[in-house]
Amino acid sequence: MTTSDGRRLHAMVLPGPEGARGPAVVFESGAAVSRSLWALIQPLVGEWSRTIVYDRSGLGRSAPDPRSRTLERMAGDLGEVLDHFGAGPYVLVAHSAGGPIVRAVAAAKLERIAGLVLVDPTDEGQDALFTSAFRKSERRMLSFLRIAARTKVLPYFYRSTLAALPPDARRDMRREGFTAQAMRTFADQQRTYLDDVAAYRENPPALGDLPVTIISAGRAGSGIGEDLRTTLNAAHARSASRSPHGRHVIAEHSDHYVLLSEPDLVADEIRRLTTPPVPLEGAAREHVAVRIEFHDGVDADPA
């Protein structure tokens, strides 16, 4: 597809079953990640809904952006994707840094959005994100990633991520996900990203009574230590509590990459917002290990 200012964005669509009703599902990736990281989840959701994955400018197969990659600019990419594929309604699903992006778009297009599923999202309620220590750590990481991309050793450090993907997505990510261009895009967006997210502390996107599900990882890892995990999950719980239809789910067996380690859990949460509830009986009521915390703070069995 082509944006209104002439950039080419790459998208892939699964049409869903013939006669499928209900919202289409659009997936938004994290900071420097292409569509490929959704490869385990898109086919699952595609069994009942139309699904769309895409690459933001400068990532995957999409052309780079000559303008700065601010949060507003990245949200503009997603807005153009929604406009290209129709009036909706849509359920927006985001991982990590994609969370603030879909929240911005949902607030701007509330009449077209049926719900949000945020998978271990960046949250402005986590104070540690805005400390000088965190920003120094981020600068060191960016420097390392750019050097590793130029020397073509970056895939080595993401062996477990690549191994979790289906073969076709693994090939695409190995070819597209670790390039110097992708790291330039990452560095560009990080120049303003945390400042843009910090602005949400005073002026968060207004989502009204939109259903919002936040899935938190239950384990430290993938660059998020125990202390950061604890504070991030607490921020997620507070964010879910602010929605009249908020839902906080703990993926007990996962670190940050919940979409790779527990794709069925993520797909089940998407199903809740895209299909009518179906009563379950007996063994069918069993679920993977997960703790659910509703917006009033009461823990409940997933059944």
Short mmCIF file of C-alpha atoms in Angstrom, two decimals:
data_model
loop_
_atom_site.label_atom_id
_atom_site.label_comp_id
_atom_site.label_asym_id
_atom_site.label_seq_id
_atom_site.Cartn_x
_atom_site.Cartn_y
_atom_site.Cartn_z
CA MET A 1 0.00 0.00 0.00
CA THR A 2 1.03 3.63 -0.51
CA THR A 3 0.65 6.31 2.16
CA SER A 4 -0.78 9.74 1.46
CA ASP A 5 2.76 11.14 1.25
CA GLY A 6 3.96 8.46 -1.16
CA ARG A 7 5.74 5.95 1.10
CA ARG A 8 5.29 2.24 0.44
CA LEU A 9 4.20 0.13 3.41
CA HIS A 10 4.23 -3.66 3.24
CA ALA A 11 1.20 -5.50 4.65
CA MET A 12 0.06 -9.13 4.65
CA VAL A 13 -3.59 -10.15 5.01
CA LEU A 14 -5.30 -13.39 5.96
CA PRO A 15 -8.94 -13.03 4.85
CA GLY A 16 -10.41 -15.29 7.53
CA PRO A 17 -13.14 -17.86 6.86
CA GLU A 18 -15.74 -17.15 4.21
CA GLY A 19 -18.59 -15.17 5.70
CA ALA A 20 -16.58 -14.21 8.79
CA ARG A 21 -18.29 -11.52 10.82
CA GLY A 22 -16.97 -9.28 13.54
CA PRO A 23 -14.01 -6.92 13.70
CA ALA A 24 -10.87 -7.35 11.65
CA VAL A 25 -7.65 -7.60 13.65
CA VAL A 26 -4.62 -5.42 12.97
CA PHE A 27 -1.28 -6.19 14.62
CA GLU A 28 1.26 -3.52 15.62
CA SER A 29 4.82 -4.60 16.32
CA GLY A 30 7.33 -3.38 18.87
CA ALA A 31 10.17 -0.90 18.56
CA ALA A 32 12.44 -2.30 15.84
CA VAL A 33 10.39 -5.32 14.86
CA SER A 34 8.75 -6.30 11.59
CA ARG A 35 5.46 -8.10 11.00
CA SER A 36 7.25 -11.46 11.28
CA LEU A 37 7.07 -11.60 15.07
CA TRP A 38 3.28 -12.15 14.78
CA ALA A 39 3.75 -15.29 12.68
CA LEU A 40 2.53 -17.67 15.40
CA ILE A 41 -0.54 -15.62 16.28
CA GLN A 42 -1.87 -14.30 12.97
CA PRO A 43 -2.79 -17.79 11.64
CA LEU A 44 -4.57 -18.66 14.90
CA VAL A 45 -6.70 -15.52 14.83
CA GLY A 46 -7.14 -15.94 11.07
CA GLU A 47 -9.25 -19.02 11.77
CA TRP A 48 -12.16 -16.74 12.71
CA SER A 49 -11.24 -13.16 11.72
CA ARG A 50 -9.67 -11.18 8.94
CA THR A 51 -6.15 -10.32 10.10
CA ILE A 52 -3.59 -7.77 8.94
CA VAL A 53 0.10 -7.47 9.78
CA TYR A 54 2.31 -4.74 8.38
CA ASP A 55 5.74 -3.14 8.63
CA ARG A 56 6.10 0.45 9.79
CA SER A 57 8.31 2.69 7.68
CA GLY A 58 11.96 1.65 7.70
CA LEU A 59 11.25 -1.84 9.05
CA GLY A 60 10.79 -5.15 7.26
CA ARG A 61 9.84 -4.53 3.64
CA SER A 62 8.52 -0.98 4.10
CA ALA A 63 10.34 2.03 2.70
CA PRO A 64 12.17 4.33 5.14
CA ASP A 65 10.64 7.60 6.24
CA PRO A 66 12.45 10.85 5.34
CA ARG A 67 10.86 12.47 8.39
CA SER A 68 11.60 11.85 12.06
CA ARG A 69 9.95 8.75 13.50
CA THR A 70 8.00 10.36 16.31
CA LEU A 71 5.21 8.51 18.05
CA GLU A 72 2.74 10.67 16.15
CA ARG A 73 4.40 9.76 12.86
CA MET A 74 4.36 6.04 13.69
CA ALA A 75 0.71 6.27 14.69
CA GLY A 76 0.15 7.92 11.32
CA ASP A 77 1.42 4.76 9.60
CA LEU A 78 -1.15 2.66 11.44
CA GLY A 79 -3.90 5.16 10.70
CA GLU A 80 -3.09 4.93 7.00
CA VAL A 81 -3.23 1.13 7.19
CA LEU A 82 -6.72 1.27 8.71
CA ASP A 83 -7.88 3.75 6.08
CA HIS A 84 -6.49 1.55 3.31
CA PHE A 85 -8.27 -1.60 4.48
CA GLY A 86 -11.69 -0.10 5.17
CA ALA A 87 -13.96 1.46 7.73
CA GLY A 88 -13.61 -1.32 10.28
CA PRO A 89 -14.44 -2.07 12.97
CA TYR A 90 -10.99 -3.17 14.10
CA VAL A 91 -9.44 -4.77 17.13
CA LEU A 92 -5.90 -3.43 17.49
CA VAL A 93 -3.27 -5.74 18.97
CA ALA A 94 0.15 -4.41 19.95
CA HIS A 95 3.34 -5.67 21.52
CA SER A 96 5.79 -3.67 23.62
CA ALA A 97 6.49 -0.21 22.14
CA GLY A 98 3.51 -0.69 19.84
CA GLY A 99 1.16 -0.21 22.80
CA PRO A 100 1.32 3.60 22.94
CA ILE A 101 0.99 3.69 19.15
CA VAL A 102 -2.31 1.81 19.02
CA ARG A 103 -3.66 3.79 21.97
CA ALA A 104 -3.06 7.02 20.06
CA VAL A 105 -4.79 5.68 16.96
CA ALA A 106 -7.71 4.25 18.94
CA ALA A 107 -8.30 7.60 20.64
CA ALA A 108 -8.34 9.35 17.26
CA LYS A 109 -10.64 6.78 15.61
CA LEU A 110 -12.80 5.52 18.49
CA GLU A 111 -15.85 4.96 16.31
CA ARG A 112 -13.89 2.43 14.23
CA ILE A 113 -12.18 0.51 17.04
CA ALA A 114 -13.83 -2.41 18.86
CA GLY A 115 -11.10 -3.04 21.41
CA LEU A 116 -7.40 -3.22 22.24
CA VAL A 117 -5.20 -6.13 23.25
CA LEU A 118 -1.85 -4.87 24.53
CA VAL A 119 0.83 -7.55 24.92
CA ASP A 120 3.40 -6.54 27.56
CA PRO A 121 3.16 -2.93 26.40
CA THR A 122 5.35 0.03 27.20
CA ASP A 123 3.50 1.94 29.93
CA GLU A 124 3.99 5.54 30.98
CA GLY A 125 3.19 4.52 34.55
CA GLN A 126 6.57 2.79 34.87
CA ASP A 127 8.70 5.55 36.37
CA ALA A 128 11.99 3.76 35.64
CA LEU A 129 11.60 4.45 31.91
CA PHE A 130 12.24 8.13 32.46
CA THR A 131 15.34 7.98 34.65
CA SER A 132 18.78 9.04 33.44
CA ALA A 133 20.09 5.55 34.19
CA PHE A 134 17.55 3.95 31.86
CA ARG A 135 18.29 6.39 29.07
CA LYS A 136 22.04 5.79 29.38
CA SER A 137 21.40 2.06 29.18
CA GLU A 138 19.25 2.58 26.10
CA ARG A 139 21.97 4.60 24.37
CA ARG A 140 24.50 1.85 25.04
CA MET A 141 22.10 -0.75 23.66
CA LEU A 142 21.45 1.28 20.50
CA SER A 143 25.17 1.71 19.90
CA PHE A 144 25.72 -2.02 20.27
CA LEU A 145 22.80 -2.92 17.97
CA ARG A 146 24.00 -0.63 15.20
CA ILE A 147 27.53 -2.05 15.33
CA ALA A 148 26.19 -5.62 15.44
CA ALA A 149 23.95 -4.93 12.45
CA ARG A 150 26.79 -3.43 10.39
CA THR A 151 29.01 -6.42 11.16
CA LYS A 152 26.12 -8.83 10.45
CA VAL A 153 26.38 -10.63 13.80
CA LEU A 154 23.08 -9.36 15.22
CA PRO A 155 21.05 -12.51 14.40
CA TYR A 156 23.37 -14.47 16.68
CA PHE A 157 22.05 -12.59 19.71
CA TYR A 158 18.44 -13.39 18.76
CA ARG A 159 18.84 -17.11 18.18
CA SER A 160 16.04 -18.09 20.57
CA THR A 161 13.65 -15.57 19.01
CA LEU A 162 14.38 -16.85 15.52
CA ALA A 163 14.08 -20.48 16.63
CA ALA A 164 10.55 -19.87 17.94
CA LEU A 165 9.25 -18.68 14.56
CA PRO A 166 7.90 -20.81 11.69
CA PRO A 167 10.50 -21.39 8.94
CA ASP A 168 9.12 -18.79 6.50
CA ALA A 169 8.92 -16.05 9.13
CA ARG A 170 12.35 -17.04 10.44
CA ARG A 171 13.84 -16.56 6.99
CA ASP A 172 12.12 -13.20 6.57
CA MET A 173 13.23 -11.94 9.96
CA ARG A 174 16.80 -13.11 9.46
CA ARG A 175 16.90 -11.31 6.10
CA GLU A 176 14.96 -8.15 7.05
CA GLY A 177 15.04 -7.71 10.80
CA PHE A 178 18.71 -7.19 11.55
CA THR A 179 19.79 -4.75 8.86
CA ALA A 180 21.60 -1.46 9.28
CA GLN A 181 18.46 0.25 7.94
CA ALA A 182 16.28 -1.32 10.63
CA MET A 183 18.70 -0.18 13.33
CA ARG A 184 18.81 3.34 11.89
CA THR A 185 15.03 3.43 12.06
CA PHE A 186 15.14 2.15 15.64
CA ALA A 187 17.65 4.82 16.65
CA ASP A 188 15.60 7.51 14.93
CA GLN A 189 12.38 6.63 16.71
CA GLN A 190 14.10 6.30 20.09
CA ARG A 191 15.31 9.90 19.91
CA THR A 192 11.80 11.06 20.77
CA TYR A 193 9.87 7.95 21.81
CA LEU A 194 10.30 8.14 25.59
CA ASP A 195 9.57 11.87 25.61
CA ASP A 196 6.42 11.20 23.60
CA VAL A 197 5.37 8.43 25.99
CA ALA A 198 6.14 10.65 28.99
CA ALA A 199 3.59 13.14 27.66
CA TYR A 200 0.94 10.44 28.25
CA ARG A 201 1.52 10.85 32.00
CA GLU A 202 -0.29 14.18 31.88
CA ASN A 203 -2.43 13.66 28.79
CA PRO A 204 -3.11 9.99 28.02
CA PRO A 205 -5.13 9.00 24.95
CA ALA A 206 -8.84 9.15 25.81
CA LEU A 207 -10.29 5.70 25.15
CA GLY A 208 -13.72 6.15 26.70
CA ASP A 209 -15.34 2.80 27.47
CA LEU A 210 -13.32 0.91 24.85
CA PRO A 211 -12.52 -2.64 26.03
CA VAL A 212 -8.81 -2.88 26.84
CA THR A 213 -6.98 -6.10 27.69
CA ILE A 214 -3.40 -5.88 28.93
CA ILE A 215 -1.32 -9.06 28.98
CA SER A 216 1.73 -8.88 31.25
CA ALA A 217 4.62 -11.31 31.18
CA GLY A 218 4.90 -13.29 34.38
CA ARG A 219 8.66 -13.72 34.25
CA ALA A 220 11.74 -11.54 34.05
CA GLY A 221 13.98 -11.89 31.01
CA SER A 222 14.61 -10.53 27.51
CA GLY A 223 16.20 -7.40 28.93
CA ILE A 224 13.65 -6.85 31.70
CA GLY A 225 14.98 -7.74 35.16
CA GLU A 226 12.98 -8.71 38.24
CA ASP A 227 12.60 -5.16 39.58
CA LEU A 228 11.57 -3.73 36.21
CA ARG A 229 9.16 -6.62 35.70
CA THR A 230 7.49 -5.96 39.04
CA THR A 231 7.05 -2.24 38.39
CA LEU A 232 5.91 -2.77 34.80
CA ASN A 233 3.24 -5.27 35.79
CA ALA A 234 2.04 -2.92 38.52
CA ALA A 235 1.77 -0.15 35.91
CA HIS A 236 -0.18 -2.51 33.65
CA ALA A 237 -2.61 -3.27 36.47
CA ARG A 238 -3.20 0.43 37.09
CA SER A 239 -3.74 1.07 33.39
CA ALA A 240 -6.27 -1.76 33.13
CA SER A 241 -8.10 -0.39 36.18
CA ARG A 242 -8.69 2.92 34.41
CA SER A 243 -10.79 1.25 31.71
CA PRO A 244 -14.46 0.51 32.47
CA HIS A 245 -13.90 -2.75 30.61
CA GLY A 246 -10.29 -3.28 31.63
CA ARG A 247 -8.79 -6.73 31.94
CA HIS A 248 -5.30 -7.59 33.18
CA VAL A 249 -3.92 -11.02 32.31
CA ILE A 250 -0.65 -12.46 33.62
CA ALA A 251 1.10 -14.86 31.23
CA GLU A 252 2.73 -16.94 33.94
CA HIS A 253 5.12 -18.86 31.68
CA SER A 254 6.46 -15.99 29.58
CA ASP A 255 9.00 -13.22 29.59
CA HIS A 256 8.57 -10.13 27.38
CA TYR A 257 8.02 -12.19 24.21
CA VAL A 258 4.63 -13.57 25.24
CA LEU A 259 3.60 -13.70 21.59
CA LEU A 260 6.26 -16.38 20.99
CA SER A 261 5.96 -18.45 24.17
CA GLU A 262 2.17 -18.34 24.70
CA PRO A 263 0.55 -17.53 21.34
CA ASP A 264 -2.62 -19.43 22.25
CA LEU A 265 -3.14 -17.22 25.28
CA VAL A 266 -2.82 -14.07 23.17
CA ALA A 267 -5.15 -15.50 20.52
CA ASP A 268 -7.73 -16.38 23.18
CA GLU A 269 -7.72 -12.81 24.49
CA ILE A 270 -8.19 -11.50 20.95
CA ARG A 271 -11.07 -13.94 20.44
CA ARG A 272 -12.87 -12.45 23.45
CA LEU A 273 -13.07 -9.11 21.63
CA THR A 274 -13.87 -10.43 18.17
CA THR A 275 -16.41 -13.21 18.70
CA PRO A 276 -19.48 -13.68 20.95
CA PRO A 277 -18.79 -15.69 24.13
CA VAL A 278 -19.54 -19.41 23.88
CA PRO A 279 -20.38 -21.38 27.07
CA LEU A 280 -17.81 -24.07 27.79
CA GLU A 281 -18.27 -27.22 29.82
CA GLY A 282 -16.09 -29.82 31.46
CA ALA A 283 -12.55 -30.22 30.21
CA ALA A 284 -13.10 -27.52 27.62
CA ARG A 285 -13.04 -25.00 30.45
CA GLU A 286 -9.41 -25.77 31.25
CA HIS A 287 -6.90 -23.11 30.22
CA VAL A 288 -3.18 -22.56 30.18
CA ALA A 289 -1.75 -21.29 33.45
CA VAL A 290 -2.67 -17.64 33.64
CA ARG A 291 -3.89 -15.27 36.31
CA ILE A 292 -6.57 -12.79 35.36
CA GLU A 293 -7.05 -9.55 37.25
CA PHE A 294 -10.18 -7.61 36.32
CA HIS A 295 -10.29 -3.83 36.49
CA ASP A 296 -11.66 -3.83 40.03
CA GLY A 297 -8.55 -5.68 41.18
CA VAL A 298 -10.29 -8.98 41.98
CA ASP A 299 -8.34 -12.04 40.92
CA ALA A 300 -10.36 -14.72 39.17
CA ASP A 301 -9.94 -18.13 37.62
CA PRO A 302 -9.68 -17.88 33.82
CA ALA A 303 -12.58 -20.30 33.61
#
